[in-house]
Short mmCIF file of C-alpha atoms in Angstrom, two decimals:
data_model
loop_
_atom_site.label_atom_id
_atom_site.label_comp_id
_atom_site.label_asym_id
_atom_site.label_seq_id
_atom_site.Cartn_x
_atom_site.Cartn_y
_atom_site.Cartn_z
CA UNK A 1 -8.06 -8.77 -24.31
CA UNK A 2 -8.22 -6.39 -21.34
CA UNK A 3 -5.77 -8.71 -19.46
CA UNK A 4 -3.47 -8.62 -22.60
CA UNK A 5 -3.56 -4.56 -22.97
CA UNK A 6 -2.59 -4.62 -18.58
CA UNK A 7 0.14 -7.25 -19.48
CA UNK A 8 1.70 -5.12 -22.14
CA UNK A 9 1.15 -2.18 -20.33
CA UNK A 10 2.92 -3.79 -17.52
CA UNK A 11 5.95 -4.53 -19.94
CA UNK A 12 6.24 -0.81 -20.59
CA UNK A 13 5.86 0.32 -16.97
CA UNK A 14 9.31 -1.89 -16.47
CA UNK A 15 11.06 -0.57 -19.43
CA UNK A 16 9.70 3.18 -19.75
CA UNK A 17 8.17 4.31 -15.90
CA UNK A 18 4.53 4.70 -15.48
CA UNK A 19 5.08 8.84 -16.54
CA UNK A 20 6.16 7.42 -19.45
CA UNK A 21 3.14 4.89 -20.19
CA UNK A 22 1.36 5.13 -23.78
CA UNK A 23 -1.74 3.99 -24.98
CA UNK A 24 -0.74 3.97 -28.59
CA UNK A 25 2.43 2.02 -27.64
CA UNK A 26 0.85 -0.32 -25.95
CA UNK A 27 -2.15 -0.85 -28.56
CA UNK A 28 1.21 -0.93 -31.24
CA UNK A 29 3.03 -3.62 -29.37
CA UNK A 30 0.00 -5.86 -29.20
CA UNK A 31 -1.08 -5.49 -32.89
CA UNK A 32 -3.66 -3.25 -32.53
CA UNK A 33 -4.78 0.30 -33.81
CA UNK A 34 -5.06 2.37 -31.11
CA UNK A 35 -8.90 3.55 -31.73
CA UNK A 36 -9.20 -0.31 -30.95
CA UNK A 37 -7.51 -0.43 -27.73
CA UNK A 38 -9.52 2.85 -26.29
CA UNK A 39 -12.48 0.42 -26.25
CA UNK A 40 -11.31 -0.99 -23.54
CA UNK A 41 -8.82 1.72 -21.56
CA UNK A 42 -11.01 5.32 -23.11
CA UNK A 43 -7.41 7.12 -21.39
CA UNK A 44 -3.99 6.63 -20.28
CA UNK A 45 -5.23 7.23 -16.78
CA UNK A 46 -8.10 5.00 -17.12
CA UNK A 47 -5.37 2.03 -17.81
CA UNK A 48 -3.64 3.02 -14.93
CA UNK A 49 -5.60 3.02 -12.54
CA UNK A 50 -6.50 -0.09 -13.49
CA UNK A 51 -2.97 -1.05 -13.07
CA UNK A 52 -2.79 0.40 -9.72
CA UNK A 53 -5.89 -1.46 -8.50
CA UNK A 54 -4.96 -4.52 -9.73
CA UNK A 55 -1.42 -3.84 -7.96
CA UNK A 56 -2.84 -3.06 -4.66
CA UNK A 57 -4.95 -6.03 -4.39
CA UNK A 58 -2.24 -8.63 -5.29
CA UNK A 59 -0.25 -6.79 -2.42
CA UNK A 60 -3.49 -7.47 -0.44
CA UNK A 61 -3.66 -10.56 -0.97
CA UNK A 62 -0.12 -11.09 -0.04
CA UNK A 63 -0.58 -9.51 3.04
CA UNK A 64 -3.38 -11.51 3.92
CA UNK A 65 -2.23 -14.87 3.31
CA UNK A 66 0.77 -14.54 5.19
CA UNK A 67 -1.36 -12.59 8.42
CA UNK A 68 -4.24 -15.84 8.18
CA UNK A 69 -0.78 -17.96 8.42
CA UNK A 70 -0.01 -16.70 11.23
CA UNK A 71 -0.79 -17.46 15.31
CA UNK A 72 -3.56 -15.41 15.90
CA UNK A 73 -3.14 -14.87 19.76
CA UNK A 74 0.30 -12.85 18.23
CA UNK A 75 0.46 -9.31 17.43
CA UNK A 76 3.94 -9.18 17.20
CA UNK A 77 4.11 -11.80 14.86
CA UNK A 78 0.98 -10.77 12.64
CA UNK A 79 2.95 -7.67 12.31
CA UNK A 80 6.12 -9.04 11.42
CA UNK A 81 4.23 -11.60 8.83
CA UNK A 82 2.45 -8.69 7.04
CA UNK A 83 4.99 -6.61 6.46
CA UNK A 84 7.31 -9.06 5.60
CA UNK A 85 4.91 -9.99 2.99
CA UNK A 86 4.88 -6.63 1.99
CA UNK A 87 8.46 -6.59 1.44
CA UNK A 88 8.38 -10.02 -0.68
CA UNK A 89 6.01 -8.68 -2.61
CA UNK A 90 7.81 -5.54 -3.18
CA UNK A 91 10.83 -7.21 -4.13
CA UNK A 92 9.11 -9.60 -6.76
CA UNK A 93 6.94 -7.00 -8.16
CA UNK A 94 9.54 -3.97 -8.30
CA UNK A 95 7.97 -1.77 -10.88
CA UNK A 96 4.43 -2.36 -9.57
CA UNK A 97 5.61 -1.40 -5.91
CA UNK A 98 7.31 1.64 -7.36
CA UNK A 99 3.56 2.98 -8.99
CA UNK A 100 1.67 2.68 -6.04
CA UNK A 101 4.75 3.66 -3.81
CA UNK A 102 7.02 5.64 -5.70
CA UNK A 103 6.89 9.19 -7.17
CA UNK A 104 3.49 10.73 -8.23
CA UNK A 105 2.75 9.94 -11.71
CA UNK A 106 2.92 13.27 -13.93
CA UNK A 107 -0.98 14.19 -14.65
CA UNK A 108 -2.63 11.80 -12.79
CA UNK A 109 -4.98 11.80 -10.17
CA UNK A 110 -6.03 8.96 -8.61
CA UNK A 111 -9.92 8.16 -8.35
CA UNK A 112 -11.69 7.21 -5.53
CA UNK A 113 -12.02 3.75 -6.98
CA UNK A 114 -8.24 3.16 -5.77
CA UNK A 115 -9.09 3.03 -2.31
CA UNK A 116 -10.52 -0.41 -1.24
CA UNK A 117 -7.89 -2.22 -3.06
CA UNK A 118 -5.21 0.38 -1.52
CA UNK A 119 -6.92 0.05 1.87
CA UNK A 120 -6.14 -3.49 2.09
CA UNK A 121 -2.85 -3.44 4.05
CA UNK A 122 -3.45 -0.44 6.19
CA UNK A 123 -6.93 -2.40 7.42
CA UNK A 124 -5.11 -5.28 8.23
CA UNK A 125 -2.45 -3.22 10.29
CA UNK A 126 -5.22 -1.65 12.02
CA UNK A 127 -6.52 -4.83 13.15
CA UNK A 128 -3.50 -5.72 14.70
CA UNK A 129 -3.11 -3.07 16.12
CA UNK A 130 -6.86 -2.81 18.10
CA UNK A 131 -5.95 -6.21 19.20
CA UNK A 132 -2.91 -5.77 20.61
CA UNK A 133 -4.49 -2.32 22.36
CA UNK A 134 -7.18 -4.23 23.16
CA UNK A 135 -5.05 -6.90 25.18
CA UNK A 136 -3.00 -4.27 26.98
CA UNK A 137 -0.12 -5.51 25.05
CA UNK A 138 1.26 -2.28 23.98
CA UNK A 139 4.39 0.21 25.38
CA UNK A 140 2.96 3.66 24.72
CA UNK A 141 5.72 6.31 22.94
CA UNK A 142 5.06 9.83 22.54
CA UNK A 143 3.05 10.84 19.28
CA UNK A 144 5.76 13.39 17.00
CA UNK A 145 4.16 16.23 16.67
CA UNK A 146 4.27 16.69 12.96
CA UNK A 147 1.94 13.29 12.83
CA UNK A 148 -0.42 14.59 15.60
CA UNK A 149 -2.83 16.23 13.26
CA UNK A 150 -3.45 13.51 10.23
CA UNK A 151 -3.75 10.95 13.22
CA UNK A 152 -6.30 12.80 14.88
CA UNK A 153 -8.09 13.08 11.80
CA UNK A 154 -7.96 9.68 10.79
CA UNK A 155 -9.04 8.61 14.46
CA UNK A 156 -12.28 10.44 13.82
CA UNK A 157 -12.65 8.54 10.19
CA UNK A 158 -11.17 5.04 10.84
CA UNK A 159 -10.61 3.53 14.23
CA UNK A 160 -12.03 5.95 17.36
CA UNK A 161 -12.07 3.62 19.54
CA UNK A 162 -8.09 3.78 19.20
CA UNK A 163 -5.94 6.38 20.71
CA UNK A 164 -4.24 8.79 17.85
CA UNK A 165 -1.12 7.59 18.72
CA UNK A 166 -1.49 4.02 17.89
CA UNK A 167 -2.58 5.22 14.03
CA UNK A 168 0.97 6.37 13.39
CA UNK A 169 2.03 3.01 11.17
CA UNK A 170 -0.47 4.34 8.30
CA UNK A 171 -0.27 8.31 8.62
CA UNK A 172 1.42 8.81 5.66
CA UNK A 173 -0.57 7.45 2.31
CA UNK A 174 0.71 6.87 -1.03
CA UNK A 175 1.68 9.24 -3.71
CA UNK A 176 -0.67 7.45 -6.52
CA UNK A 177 -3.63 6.64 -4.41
CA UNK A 178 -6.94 9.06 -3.28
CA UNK A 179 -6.76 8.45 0.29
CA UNK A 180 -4.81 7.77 3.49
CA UNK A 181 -4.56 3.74 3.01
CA UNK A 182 -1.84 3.59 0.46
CA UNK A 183 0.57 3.58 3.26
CA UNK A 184 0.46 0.47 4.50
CA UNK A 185 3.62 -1.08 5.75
CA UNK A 186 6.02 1.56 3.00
CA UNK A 187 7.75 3.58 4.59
CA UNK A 188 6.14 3.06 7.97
CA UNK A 189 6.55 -0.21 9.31
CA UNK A 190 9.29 0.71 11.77
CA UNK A 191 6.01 2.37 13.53
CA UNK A 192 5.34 -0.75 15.45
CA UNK A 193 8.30 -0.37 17.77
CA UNK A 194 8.52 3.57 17.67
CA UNK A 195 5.21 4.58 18.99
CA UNK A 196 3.12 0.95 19.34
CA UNK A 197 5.38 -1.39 20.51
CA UNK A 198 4.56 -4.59 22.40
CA UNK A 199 6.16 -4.92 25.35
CA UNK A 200 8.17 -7.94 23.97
CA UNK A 201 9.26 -7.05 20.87
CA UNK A 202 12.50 -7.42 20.46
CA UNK A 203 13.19 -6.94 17.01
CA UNK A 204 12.91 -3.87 14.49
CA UNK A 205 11.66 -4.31 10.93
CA UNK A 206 12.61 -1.52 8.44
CA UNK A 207 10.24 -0.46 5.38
CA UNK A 208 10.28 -2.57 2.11
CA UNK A 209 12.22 0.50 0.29
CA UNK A 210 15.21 0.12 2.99
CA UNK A 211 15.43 -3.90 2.61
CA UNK A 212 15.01 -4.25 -1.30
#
């Protein structure tokens, strides 16, 4: 039943927008009184956060099938796989990409139960990216001084043994997610070849928003 109630709820997300997003439609649609359906989702918010966890982990999981696929003595092309896996993803799952990326849902506040599923992506990124640092792969740019102070403070809570500069790609989190790893490759993936860039990169990949 609980996969039923996300399924419908999913169906309204597409047609409606998550701001939009009713229990007792939902709990209508499927049949069901709507005392019924708070068995399972007690709140609106409670549903979607469910449906924002259970978004961020099948972007995980994208992301980390096509990073596992590919040559692991590669930054470059872990980098390129990921977030081109991002953008698949966003593409085939547009109204799912636009909760956890798109505008802040009216009323809602994201839980701290968001983040390891949201954290996904932006842990994967930072992987590549100690490895490439690590193997003195990388052509330092200077750090923008607008994103000095949320990379500093994520060097203290998330990778200190990289330089603050190299933590650009996931500075800038999510609007519907409690923490900094919502970011992943939205918005940011052009990162890579603006302030970490290998030295033979050749190519530039845009965000997910700009190719869909």
């Amino acid at each position: 039943m609980t996969a039923a109630i996300k399924d419908a709820a999913r169906r309204q997300l597409a047609e409606e927008g998550a701001a939009k997003l009713s229990l007792r439609a939902v709990a209508r649609e499927l049949g069901m009184v709507s005392s019924a359906l708070y068995r399972y989702f007690p709140s609106r918010d409670d549903l979607l956060t469910a449906l924002i966890i259970d978004a961020y982990d099948s972007l995980g999981e994208a992301a980390e099938a096509a990073h596992a696929a590919a040559p692991a003595a590669d930054p470059v092309r872990r980098w390129t796989a990921v977030c081109e896996a991002v953008r698949a993803w966003a593409l085939g799952h547009p109204h799912e990409y636009a909760l956890i990326y798109g505008s802040p849902v009216p009323g809602y506040s994201a839980p701290q139960t968001t983040v390891p599923a949201a954290a996904r992506v932006g842990l994967l990124l930072i992987g590549i990216v100690r490895d490439a640092h690590d193997s003195s792969g990388l052509t330092e740019l200077p750090l923008p001084a607008e994103l000095r102070p949320e990379a500093e403070r994520l060097a203290a809570d998330l990778a200190p043994d990289l330089p603050p500069r190299r933590r650009r790609p996931w500075s800038r989190p999510g609007p519907n997610c409690s923490g900094w790893s919502a970011s992943s490759c939205s918005g940011s993936s052009t990162a890579w070849s603006r302030t970490a860039r290998p030295s033979s990169a050749t190519r530039r990949h845009d965000s997910p928003r700009a190719w869909a």
